Short mmCIF file of N, CA and C in Angstrom, two decimals:
data_model
loop_
_atom_site.label_atom_id
_atom_site.label_comp_id
_atom_site.label_asym_id
_atom_site.label_seq_id
_atom_site.Cartn_x
_atom_site.Cartn_y
_atom_site.Cartn_z
N MET A 2 0.84 -1.12 0.01
CA MET A 2 -0.04 0.05 0.09
C MET A 2 0.87 1.31 0.05
N LYS A 3 1.88 1.42 0.85
CA LYS A 3 2.90 2.54 0.81
C LYS A 3 3.45 2.69 -0.74
N LYS A 4 3.94 1.64 -1.26
CA LYS A 4 4.37 1.72 -2.57
C LYS A 4 3.57 2.31 -3.51
N LEU A 5 2.03 1.86 -3.32
CA LEU A 5 1.01 2.45 -4.31
C LEU A 5 0.80 3.78 -4.05
N THR A 6 0.70 4.30 -2.82
CA THR A 6 0.65 5.83 -2.58
C THR A 6 1.77 6.52 -3.08
N ALA A 7 3.07 6.08 -2.84
CA ALA A 7 4.27 6.75 -3.42
C ALA A 7 4.36 7.01 -4.74
N LEU A 8 3.86 5.85 -5.60
CA LEU A 8 3.86 5.80 -6.91
C LEU A 8 2.69 6.66 -7.36
N ALA A 9 1.55 6.73 -6.66
CA ALA A 9 0.71 7.83 -7.06
C ALA A 9 1.11 9.14 -6.98
N ALA A 10 1.75 9.51 -5.79
CA ALA A 10 2.36 10.73 -5.79
C ALA A 10 3.49 11.12 -6.90
N PHE A 11 4.22 10.20 -7.17
CA PHE A 11 5.27 10.24 -8.06
C PHE A 11 4.42 10.58 -9.44
N ALA A 12 3.29 9.75 -9.73
CA ALA A 12 2.71 10.06 -11.16
C ALA A 12 2.26 11.37 -11.25
N LEU A 13 1.65 12.01 -10.19
CA LEU A 13 1.00 13.10 -10.09
C LEU A 13 2.07 14.39 -10.21
N SER A 14 3.15 14.18 -9.68
CA SER A 14 4.32 15.08 -9.45
C SER A 14 4.72 15.11 -11.19
N LEU A 15 4.93 14.01 -11.79
CA LEU A 15 5.21 13.98 -13.19
C LEU A 15 4.21 14.71 -14.04
N ASN A 16 2.96 14.59 -13.81
CA ASN A 16 1.98 15.18 -14.50
C ASN A 16 2.01 16.85 -14.27
N LEU A 17 2.32 17.24 -13.10
CA LEU A 17 2.54 18.74 -12.82
C LEU A 17 3.62 19.30 -13.78
N PHE A 18 4.78 18.35 -13.79
CA PHE A 18 5.81 18.96 -14.46
C PHE A 18 5.54 19.06 -15.93
N ALA A 19 4.80 18.41 -16.62
CA ALA A 19 4.14 18.13 -17.83
C ALA A 19 3.26 19.60 -17.97
N GLN A 20 2.52 19.99 -17.13
CA GLN A 20 1.53 20.83 -17.25
C GLN A 20 2.25 22.32 -17.32
N GLU A 21 3.21 22.47 -16.47
CA GLU A 21 3.98 23.59 -16.19
C GLU A 21 5.06 23.77 -17.24
N GLY A 22 5.15 22.91 -18.21
CA GLY A 22 6.35 23.06 -19.08
C GLY A 22 7.61 22.90 -18.62
N GLY A 23 7.81 21.90 -17.76
CA GLY A 23 8.95 21.47 -17.29
C GLY A 23 9.45 22.25 -15.88
N ALA A 24 8.63 23.21 -15.42
CA ALA A 24 9.05 23.80 -14.19
C ALA A 24 8.76 23.10 -13.09
N ALA A 25 9.53 23.34 -11.93
CA ALA A 25 9.24 22.59 -10.69
C ALA A 25 7.90 22.81 -10.13
N PRO A 26 7.34 21.51 -9.76
CA PRO A 26 5.96 21.71 -9.13
C PRO A 26 5.98 22.41 -8.03
N SER A 27 5.03 23.30 -7.48
CA SER A 27 4.79 24.08 -6.23
C SER A 27 4.50 23.21 -5.21
N LEU A 28 4.98 23.35 -3.93
CA LEU A 28 4.40 22.67 -2.76
C LEU A 28 3.02 22.87 -2.47
N GLN A 29 2.22 23.76 -3.09
CA GLN A 29 0.84 23.72 -2.90
C GLN A 29 0.06 22.75 -3.84
N GLY A 30 0.64 22.33 -4.75
CA GLY A 30 0.19 21.29 -5.62
C GLY A 30 0.55 19.98 -5.21
N PHE A 31 1.46 19.83 -4.34
CA PHE A 31 1.98 18.49 -3.74
C PHE A 31 1.43 18.10 -2.49
N LEU A 32 1.06 19.48 -1.88
CA LEU A 32 0.52 19.16 -0.33
C LEU A 32 -0.77 18.23 -0.24
N PRO A 33 -1.47 18.46 -1.01
CA PRO A 33 -2.92 17.75 -0.93
C PRO A 33 -2.59 16.30 -1.11
N ILE A 34 -1.90 15.75 -1.83
CA ILE A 34 -1.37 14.45 -2.08
C ILE A 34 -0.63 13.61 -0.87
N VAL A 35 0.18 14.60 -0.14
CA VAL A 35 0.81 14.25 1.01
C VAL A 35 -0.20 14.24 2.07
N ILE A 36 -1.08 14.89 2.24
CA ILE A 36 -2.21 15.07 3.31
C ILE A 36 -3.17 13.69 3.22
N ILE A 37 -3.39 13.40 1.92
CA ILE A 37 -4.34 12.29 1.64
C ILE A 37 -3.47 11.11 2.07
N GLY A 38 -2.16 10.88 1.69
CA GLY A 38 -1.35 9.76 1.93
C GLY A 38 -1.45 9.64 3.53
N VAL A 39 -1.16 10.75 4.31
CA VAL A 39 -1.20 10.88 5.69
C VAL A 39 -2.39 10.07 6.18
N ILE A 40 -3.49 10.50 5.87
CA ILE A 40 -5.04 10.25 6.31
C ILE A 40 -5.03 8.83 5.96
N PHE A 41 -4.72 8.45 4.59
CA PHE A 41 -4.95 6.97 4.39
C PHE A 41 -4.27 5.99 5.23
N TYR A 42 -2.89 6.37 5.78
CA TYR A 42 -1.93 5.57 6.51
C TYR A 42 -2.74 5.48 7.92
N PHE A 43 -3.18 6.48 8.50
CA PHE A 43 -3.83 6.47 9.81
C PHE A 43 -5.32 5.85 9.77
N PHE A 44 -6.01 5.90 8.73
CA PHE A 44 -7.14 5.23 8.82
C PHE A 44 -7.49 3.97 8.12
N MET A 45 -6.32 3.52 7.44
CA MET A 45 -6.34 2.29 6.74
C MET A 45 -5.28 1.33 7.16
N ILE A 46 -4.07 1.81 7.11
CA ILE A 46 -2.93 1.04 7.35
C ILE A 46 -2.75 0.63 8.51
N ARG A 47 -2.55 1.59 9.43
CA ARG A 47 -2.33 1.57 10.86
C ARG A 47 -3.25 0.68 11.59
N PRO A 48 -4.61 0.77 11.64
CA PRO A 48 -5.50 -0.14 12.45
C PRO A 48 -5.37 -1.71 11.72
N GLU A 49 -5.10 -1.75 10.51
CA GLU A 49 -5.01 -3.03 9.93
C GLU A 49 -3.58 -4.02 10.55
N ALA A 50 -2.53 -3.09 10.87
CA ALA A 50 -1.40 -3.70 11.30
C ALA A 50 -1.59 -3.82 12.89
N LYS A 51 -2.34 -3.11 13.39
CA LYS A 51 -2.70 -3.40 14.88
C LYS A 51 -3.43 -4.55 14.79
N LYS A 52 -4.45 -4.78 14.23
CA LYS A 52 -5.38 -6.33 14.22
C LYS A 52 -4.35 -7.27 13.93
N GLN A 53 -3.47 -7.20 13.02
CA GLN A 53 -2.57 -8.39 12.67
C GLN A 53 -1.52 -8.77 13.81
N LYS A 54 -1.29 -7.72 14.29
CA LYS A 54 -0.35 -7.91 15.64
C LYS A 54 -1.25 -8.86 16.82
N GLU A 55 -2.30 -8.05 16.96
CA GLU A 55 -3.25 -8.95 17.99
C GLU A 55 -3.37 -10.31 17.67
N GLN A 56 -3.71 -10.56 16.31
CA GLN A 56 -3.96 -11.86 16.10
C GLN A 56 -2.67 -12.66 15.92
N LYS A 57 -1.58 -12.35 15.91
CA LYS A 57 -0.22 -13.01 16.10
C LYS A 57 -0.15 -13.53 17.32
N ALA A 58 -0.28 -12.35 18.32
CA ALA A 58 -0.27 -12.66 19.96
C ALA A 58 -1.21 -13.49 20.33
N LEU A 59 -2.39 -13.86 19.83
CA LEU A 59 -3.55 -14.66 20.09
C LEU A 59 -2.84 -16.03 19.73
N MET A 60 -2.35 -16.07 18.50
CA MET A 60 -2.02 -17.46 18.05
C MET A 60 -0.81 -18.02 18.82
N ASP A 61 0.16 -17.05 19.34
CA ASP A 61 1.41 -17.55 19.96
C ASP A 61 0.95 -17.99 21.15
N ALA A 62 -0.21 -17.43 21.98
CA ALA A 62 -0.50 -17.57 23.17
C ALA A 62 -1.51 -18.94 23.31
N LEU A 63 -2.04 -19.27 22.23
CA LEU A 63 -2.97 -20.51 22.26
C LEU A 63 -2.41 -21.88 22.69
N GLN A 64 -3.33 -22.38 23.48
CA GLN A 64 -2.85 -23.54 24.28
C GLN A 64 -4.14 -24.70 24.19
N LYS A 65 -3.56 -25.86 24.44
CA LYS A 65 -4.80 -26.85 24.53
C LYS A 65 -5.67 -26.41 25.70
N GLY A 66 -6.87 -26.77 25.61
CA GLY A 66 -7.97 -26.36 26.58
C GLY A 66 -8.48 -25.02 26.49
N ASP A 67 -8.12 -24.30 25.71
CA ASP A 67 -8.56 -22.93 25.50
C ASP A 67 -9.90 -23.01 24.71
N GLU A 68 -10.79 -22.27 25.14
CA GLU A 68 -12.14 -22.25 24.58
C GLU A 68 -11.99 -20.93 23.32
N VAL A 69 -12.35 -21.23 22.06
CA VAL A 69 -12.15 -20.31 21.17
C VAL A 69 -13.26 -20.05 20.20
N TYR A 70 -13.38 -19.35 19.31
CA TYR A 70 -14.32 -19.02 18.38
C TYR A 70 -13.76 -18.86 17.26
N THR A 71 -14.51 -19.43 15.91
CA THR A 71 -13.77 -19.20 14.54
C THR A 71 -14.41 -18.16 13.84
N SER A 72 -13.81 -17.86 13.00
CA SER A 72 -14.29 -16.45 11.95
C SER A 72 -15.72 -17.01 11.37
N PHE A 73 -16.10 -18.35 11.32
CA PHE A 73 -17.39 -18.65 10.87
C PHE A 73 -18.20 -19.06 11.68
N GLY A 74 -18.01 -18.66 13.06
CA GLY A 74 -19.06 -18.91 14.11
C GLY A 74 -19.12 -20.01 14.93
N ILE A 75 -17.99 -21.03 15.00
CA ILE A 75 -18.06 -22.09 15.75
C ILE A 75 -17.30 -22.00 17.04
N LEU A 76 -18.00 -22.30 17.99
CA LEU A 76 -17.07 -22.47 19.38
C LEU A 76 -16.72 -23.56 19.73
N GLY A 77 -15.45 -23.63 20.33
CA GLY A 77 -14.97 -25.05 20.44
C GLY A 77 -13.75 -24.94 21.32
N THR A 78 -13.35 -26.02 22.07
CA THR A 78 -12.22 -26.18 22.84
C THR A 78 -10.84 -26.88 22.04
N VAL A 79 -9.83 -26.32 22.29
CA VAL A 79 -8.63 -26.82 21.54
C VAL A 79 -8.23 -27.92 22.11
N VAL A 80 -8.01 -29.14 21.28
CA VAL A 80 -7.69 -30.24 21.85
C VAL A 80 -6.38 -30.95 21.13
N GLY A 81 -6.17 -30.03 20.06
CA GLY A 81 -5.01 -30.55 19.25
C GLY A 81 -4.38 -29.34 18.41
N MET A 82 -3.04 -29.16 18.28
CA MET A 82 -2.64 -28.21 17.62
C MET A 82 -1.37 -28.71 16.74
N THR A 83 -1.23 -28.15 15.33
CA THR A 83 -0.01 -28.23 14.72
C THR A 83 0.48 -27.03 14.07
N GLU A 84 1.26 -26.71 13.23
CA GLU A 84 1.76 -25.49 12.74
C GLU A 84 0.69 -24.81 12.06
N LYS A 85 -0.14 -25.62 11.22
CA LYS A 85 -1.22 -24.79 10.55
C LYS A 85 -2.55 -25.05 10.74
N VAL A 86 -2.77 -26.03 11.62
CA VAL A 86 -4.14 -26.70 11.92
C VAL A 86 -4.48 -26.79 13.26
N ILE A 87 -5.66 -26.49 13.68
CA ILE A 87 -6.10 -26.61 15.02
C ILE A 87 -7.23 -27.58 15.00
N THR A 88 -7.28 -28.59 16.03
CA THR A 88 -8.36 -29.52 16.24
C THR A 88 -9.26 -28.79 17.35
N LEU A 89 -10.55 -28.72 17.08
CA LEU A 89 -11.58 -28.23 18.15
C LEU A 89 -12.47 -29.21 18.51
N GLU A 90 -12.72 -29.30 19.73
CA GLU A 90 -13.76 -30.24 20.08
C GLU A 90 -15.09 -29.34 20.28
N ILE A 91 -16.13 -29.35 19.45
CA ILE A 91 -17.39 -28.53 19.29
C ILE A 91 -18.42 -29.10 20.40
N SER A 92 -18.34 -30.48 20.45
CA SER A 92 -19.29 -31.19 21.51
C SER A 92 -18.58 -32.52 21.83
N GLU A 93 -19.25 -33.29 22.71
CA GLU A 93 -18.67 -34.45 23.21
C GLU A 93 -18.49 -35.41 21.85
N ASN A 94 -17.32 -35.90 21.70
CA ASN A 94 -16.90 -36.79 20.66
C ASN A 94 -17.07 -36.05 19.24
N ALA A 95 -17.11 -34.92 18.99
CA ALA A 95 -17.36 -34.16 17.76
C ALA A 95 -16.10 -33.20 17.64
N LYS A 96 -15.07 -33.62 16.73
CA LYS A 96 -14.00 -32.75 16.68
C LYS A 96 -13.82 -32.24 15.00
N VAL A 97 -13.52 -31.13 15.15
CA VAL A 97 -13.31 -30.48 13.59
C VAL A 97 -11.94 -29.83 13.61
N LYS A 98 -11.22 -29.96 12.47
CA LYS A 98 -10.06 -29.32 12.29
C LYS A 98 -10.11 -28.19 11.47
N VAL A 99 -9.66 -27.03 11.87
CA VAL A 99 -9.75 -25.78 11.31
C VAL A 99 -8.34 -25.14 11.02
N LEU A 100 -8.45 -24.33 10.04
CA LEU A 100 -6.99 -23.68 9.92
C LEU A 100 -6.80 -22.44 11.10
N ARG A 101 -5.52 -22.36 11.38
CA ARG A 101 -5.02 -21.53 12.53
C ARG A 101 -5.55 -20.20 12.09
N SER A 102 -5.50 -19.78 10.98
CA SER A 102 -5.78 -18.49 10.50
C SER A 102 -7.20 -18.12 10.82
N GLN A 103 -8.13 -19.31 10.93
CA GLN A 103 -9.67 -18.94 11.15
C GLN A 103 -10.08 -18.98 12.54
N ILE A 104 -9.06 -19.18 13.48
CA ILE A 104 -9.39 -18.63 14.95
C ILE A 104 -9.63 -17.19 15.01
N ALA A 105 -10.80 -16.77 15.64
CA ALA A 105 -11.09 -15.29 15.46
C ALA A 105 -10.78 -14.57 17.10
N GLY A 106 -10.81 -15.56 17.95
CA GLY A 106 -10.51 -14.96 19.47
C GLY A 106 -10.94 -16.06 20.32
N LEU A 107 -10.73 -15.66 21.62
CA LEU A 107 -10.97 -16.61 22.92
C LEU A 107 -12.46 -16.23 23.08
N SER A 108 -13.28 -17.35 23.44
CA SER A 108 -14.66 -17.12 23.61
C SER A 108 -14.83 -16.47 24.84
N SER A 109 -13.94 -16.51 25.87
CA SER A 109 -14.13 -15.63 27.11
C SER A 109 -14.21 -14.34 26.94
N LYS A 110 -13.37 -13.84 25.93
CA LYS A 110 -13.56 -12.52 25.73
C LYS A 110 -14.85 -12.12 24.91
N LEU A 111 -15.33 -12.81 24.18
CA LEU A 111 -16.39 -12.75 23.28
C LEU A 111 -17.53 -12.47 24.15
N PHE A 112 -17.74 -13.23 25.32
CA PHE A 112 -18.87 -13.40 26.25
C PHE A 112 -18.56 -12.15 27.29
N GLU A 113 -17.62 -11.73 27.57
CA GLU A 113 -17.13 -10.57 28.67
C GLU A 113 -17.65 -9.25 27.83
N LYS A 114 -17.43 -9.20 26.43
CA LYS A 114 -17.70 -7.92 25.72
C LYS A 114 -19.57 -7.85 25.85
N LYS A 115 -20.28 -9.06 25.53
CA LYS A 115 -21.50 -8.93 25.55
C LYS A 115 -21.96 -8.65 27.14
N GLU A 116 -21.44 -9.04 28.09
CA GLU A 116 -21.97 -8.73 29.27
C GLU A 116 -21.80 -7.08 29.75
N THR A 117 -20.61 -6.50 29.20
CA THR A 117 -20.66 -5.12 29.40
C THR A 117 -21.66 -4.17 28.73
N LYS A 118 -22.12 -4.69 27.67
CA LYS A 118 -23.16 -3.91 26.85
C LYS A 118 -24.38 -3.50 27.66
N LYS A 119 -24.69 -4.78 28.46
CA LYS A 119 -26.03 -4.56 29.23
C LYS A 119 -26.06 -3.46 30.09
#
C-alpha cells in the first residue's frame, strides 16, 4: 500500500511537470497528495497492522484447553494443534479441524464484551 501511494504521488508530480512546461511543481500542488497519504495511513494501514499484531499474539498464546471461536461462528475447545491446523472439540466426541488463521479469538473475551454492553 505504501508503494502504491508513493507511486501515485510520483505520477501526479510528473503530470505537474508536464503541465507547467518543465518547471518544478509548487508545494501547494503536492501538499494535498501528502495529506491524503497521511490520512490513508492513519485510517487504513495502521489499524490493520494493529489487528494483525493482536491476531499473531493470540496465535502465539493459544494452548490446549482454550475455548475459542472461529471466523465462521463455531465455538470449541482446543484439543490439538499443529503448525497450520487446530483441532477443536465442538461437542462430546465431535472434533473439527480448522486452519489456524480462522481462529477469531477466545470465547471468554467474546462473552465478556456482551456482558458489559447490558
